[in-house]
Amino acid sequence: MHTEDEVEFGGIWEGLSTILVSVLAVGVFVIASDPINIGGVVASVALAALGVAQLIAPRVLPWYTSLSPRWTGLFWILVGIGLAVLGVVSSTTIGRFGGGVLLGGLFVLYGFLTALDR
């Protein structure tokens, strides 16, 4: 049955949407770049792992669903910074789309908006 706790934070739809974004990002980094952008692919795979963690976290850690928007935003900012660093470190060149830097920057932006409760 669907309860109100599942709607607030986490759950199947947030995890699936994160996994979908990572699959689309892998497609862009593999198809659109002449040499395959390994930094972007590695960052996208890390994002897919994060999506899987989003799927199981509300069931494994009950306090995960009661986080305030500021803590949630801080989490997404740290994830974005980690993806950007991972994308830069794992690639010899940044590439046309910026590899994990673009993907990480978008998650940092999402984290700031979440922390501001927007």
mmCIF file of C-alpha atoms in Angstrom:
data_model
loop_
_atom_site.group_PDB
_atom_site.id
_atom_site.type_symbol
_atom_site.label_atom_id
_atom_site.label_comp_id
_atom_site.label_asym_id
_atom_site.label_seq_id
_atom_site.Cartn_x
_atom_site.Cartn_y
_atom_site.Cartn_z
ATOM 1 C CA MET A 1 0.000 0.000 0.000
ATOM 2 C CA HIS A 2 1.144 3.544 -0.668
ATOM 3 C CA THR A 3 1.769 5.622 2.446
ATOM 4 C CA GLU A 4 2.550 9.290 3.000
ATOM 5 C CA ASP A 5 6.125 8.510 4.131
ATOM 6 C CA GLU A 6 7.014 7.183 0.693
ATOM 7 C CA VAL A 7 5.937 10.421 -0.983
ATOM 8 C CA GLU A 8 8.141 12.715 1.125
ATOM 9 C CA PHE A 9 11.640 11.582 0.174
ATOM 10 C CA GLY A 10 13.390 8.655 -1.453
ATOM 11 C CA GLY A 11 11.678 5.672 -2.864
ATOM 12 C CA ILE A 12 11.254 4.005 -6.181
ATOM 13 C CA TRP A 13 10.580 7.013 -8.417
ATOM 14 C CA GLU A 14 13.581 9.051 -7.309
ATOM 15 C CA GLY A 15 15.862 6.042 -7.673
ATOM 16 C CA LEU A 16 14.501 5.148 -11.096
ATOM 17 C CA SER A 17 14.762 8.728 -12.335
ATOM 18 C CA THR A 18 18.393 8.920 -11.190
ATOM 19 C CA ILE A 19 19.169 5.642 -12.954
ATOM 20 C CA LEU A 20 17.432 6.922 -16.112
ATOM 21 C CA VAL A 21 19.494 10.136 -16.070
ATOM 22 C CA SER A 22 22.674 8.095 -15.703
ATOM 23 C CA VAL A 23 21.754 5.835 -18.638
ATOM 24 C CA LEU A 24 21.039 8.883 -20.808
ATOM 25 C CA ALA A 25 24.333 10.450 -19.720
ATOM 26 C CA VAL A 26 26.240 7.289 -20.669
ATOM 27 C CA GLY A 27 24.558 7.414 -24.078
ATOM 28 C CA VAL A 28 25.607 11.021 -24.601
ATOM 29 C CA PHE A 29 29.192 10.412 -23.482
ATOM 30 C CA VAL A 30 29.578 7.295 -25.642
ATOM 31 C CA ILE A 31 27.727 8.330 -28.804
ATOM 32 C CA ALA A 32 28.370 12.079 -29.011
ATOM 33 C CA SER A 33 32.109 12.113 -28.311
ATOM 34 C CA ASP A 34 34.626 11.035 -30.925
ATOM 35 C CA PRO A 35 36.922 9.254 -28.510
ATOM 36 C CA ILE A 36 34.675 7.845 -25.817
ATOM 37 C CA ASN A 37 34.663 10.179 -22.833
ATOM 38 C CA ILE A 38 35.718 7.757 -20.101
ATOM 39 C CA GLY A 39 35.411 10.388 -17.356
ATOM 40 C CA GLY A 40 31.755 10.969 -18.201
ATOM 41 C CA VAL A 41 31.047 7.254 -18.400
ATOM 42 C CA VAL A 42 32.654 6.596 -15.004
ATOM 43 C CA ALA A 43 30.722 9.479 -13.443
ATOM 44 C CA SER A 44 27.496 8.172 -14.988
ATOM 45 C CA VAL A 45 28.095 4.681 -13.635
ATOM 46 C CA ALA A 46 28.694 6.187 -10.177
ATOM 47 C CA LEU A 47 25.400 8.051 -10.580
ATOM 48 C CA ALA A 48 23.631 4.791 -11.439
ATOM 49 C CA ALA A 49 25.026 3.268 -8.236
ATOM 50 C CA LEU A 50 23.633 6.250 -6.358
ATOM 51 C CA GLY A 51 20.225 5.598 -7.954
ATOM 52 C CA VAL A 52 20.312 2.024 -6.709
ATOM 53 C CA ALA A 53 21.186 3.337 -3.244
ATOM 54 C CA GLN A 54 18.173 5.664 -3.443
ATOM 55 C CA LEU A 55 15.952 2.699 -4.168
ATOM 56 C CA ILE A 56 17.024 0.723 -1.129
ATOM 57 C CA ALA A 57 17.901 3.461 1.388
ATOM 58 C CA PRO A 58 14.379 4.146 2.727
ATOM 59 C CA ARG A 59 13.961 0.468 3.521
ATOM 60 C CA VAL A 60 17.418 -0.017 5.009
ATOM 61 C CA LEU A 61 17.779 3.281 6.921
ATOM 62 C CA PRO A 62 14.477 4.530 8.360
ATOM 63 C CA TRP A 63 15.954 7.919 9.350
ATOM 64 C CA TYR A 64 16.728 8.570 5.668
ATOM 65 C CA THR A 65 13.093 9.510 5.018
ATOM 66 C CA SER A 66 13.016 12.122 7.789
ATOM 67 C CA LEU A 67 15.939 14.267 6.605
ATOM 68 C CA SER A 68 15.405 18.014 6.314
ATOM 69 C CA PRO A 69 15.793 19.699 2.899
ATOM 70 C CA ARG A 70 19.092 21.258 4.025
ATOM 71 C CA TRP A 71 20.682 17.884 4.743
ATOM 72 C CA THR A 72 19.280 16.475 1.533
ATOM 73 C CA GLY A 73 20.652 19.442 -0.410
ATOM 74 C CA LEU A 74 24.065 19.068 1.234
ATOM 75 C CA PHE A 75 24.061 15.401 0.253
ATOM 76 C CA TRP A 76 23.344 16.247 -3.418
ATOM 77 C CA ILE A 77 26.011 18.985 -3.401
ATOM 78 C CA LEU A 78 28.584 16.476 -2.149
ATOM 79 C CA VAL A 79 27.452 13.935 -4.746
ATOM 80 C CA GLY A 80 27.825 16.548 -7.495
ATOM 81 C CA ILE A 81 31.304 17.518 -6.338
ATOM 82 C CA GLY A 82 32.267 13.854 -6.158
ATOM 83 C CA LEU A 83 30.972 13.188 -9.689
ATOM 84 C CA ALA A 84 32.837 16.204 -11.045
ATOM 85 C CA VAL A 85 36.087 15.163 -9.373
ATOM 86 C CA LEU A 86 35.631 11.563 -10.513
ATOM 87 C CA GLY A 87 34.993 12.727 -14.078
ATOM 88 C CA VAL A 88 38.124 14.892 -14.145
ATOM 89 C CA VAL A 89 40.411 12.348 -12.488
ATOM 90 C CA SER A 90 39.345 9.405 -14.659
ATOM 91 C CA SER A 91 39.729 11.202 -17.991
ATOM 92 C CA THR A 92 42.843 12.561 -19.635
ATOM 93 C CA THR A 93 40.848 15.299 -21.394
ATOM 94 C CA ILE A 94 37.679 17.062 -20.326
ATOM 95 C CA GLY A 95 35.993 16.571 -23.701
ATOM 96 C CA ARG A 96 33.252 18.470 -25.482
ATOM 97 C CA PHE A 97 30.539 17.987 -22.838
ATOM 98 C CA GLY A 98 32.814 18.351 -19.848
ATOM 99 C CA GLY A 99 32.551 14.713 -18.795
ATOM 100 C CA GLY A 100 31.563 14.347 -15.205
ATOM 101 C CA VAL A 101 32.054 18.076 -14.623
ATOM 102 C CA LEU A 102 28.788 18.941 -16.380
ATOM 103 C CA LEU A 103 26.910 16.117 -14.680
ATOM 104 C CA GLY A 104 28.393 17.000 -11.288
ATOM 105 C CA GLY A 105 27.635 20.689 -11.776
ATOM 106 C CA LEU A 106 23.993 19.911 -12.465
ATOM 107 C CA PHE A 107 23.763 17.904 -9.253
ATOM 108 C CA VAL A 108 25.416 20.710 -7.290
ATOM 109 C CA LEU A 109 22.786 23.076 -8.700
ATOM 110 C CA TYR A 110 20.045 20.604 -7.745
ATOM 111 C CA GLY A 111 21.530 20.371 -4.245
ATOM 112 C CA PHE A 112 21.505 24.144 -3.817
ATOM 113 C CA LEU A 113 17.882 24.330 -4.945
ATOM 114 C CA THR A 114 16.909 21.488 -2.629
ATOM 115 C CA ALA A 115 18.719 23.087 0.319
ATOM 116 C CA LEU A 116 16.858 26.336 -0.319
ATOM 117 C CA ASP A 117 13.606 24.312 -0.404
ATOM 118 C CA ARG A 118 12.775 25.361 -3.988
#
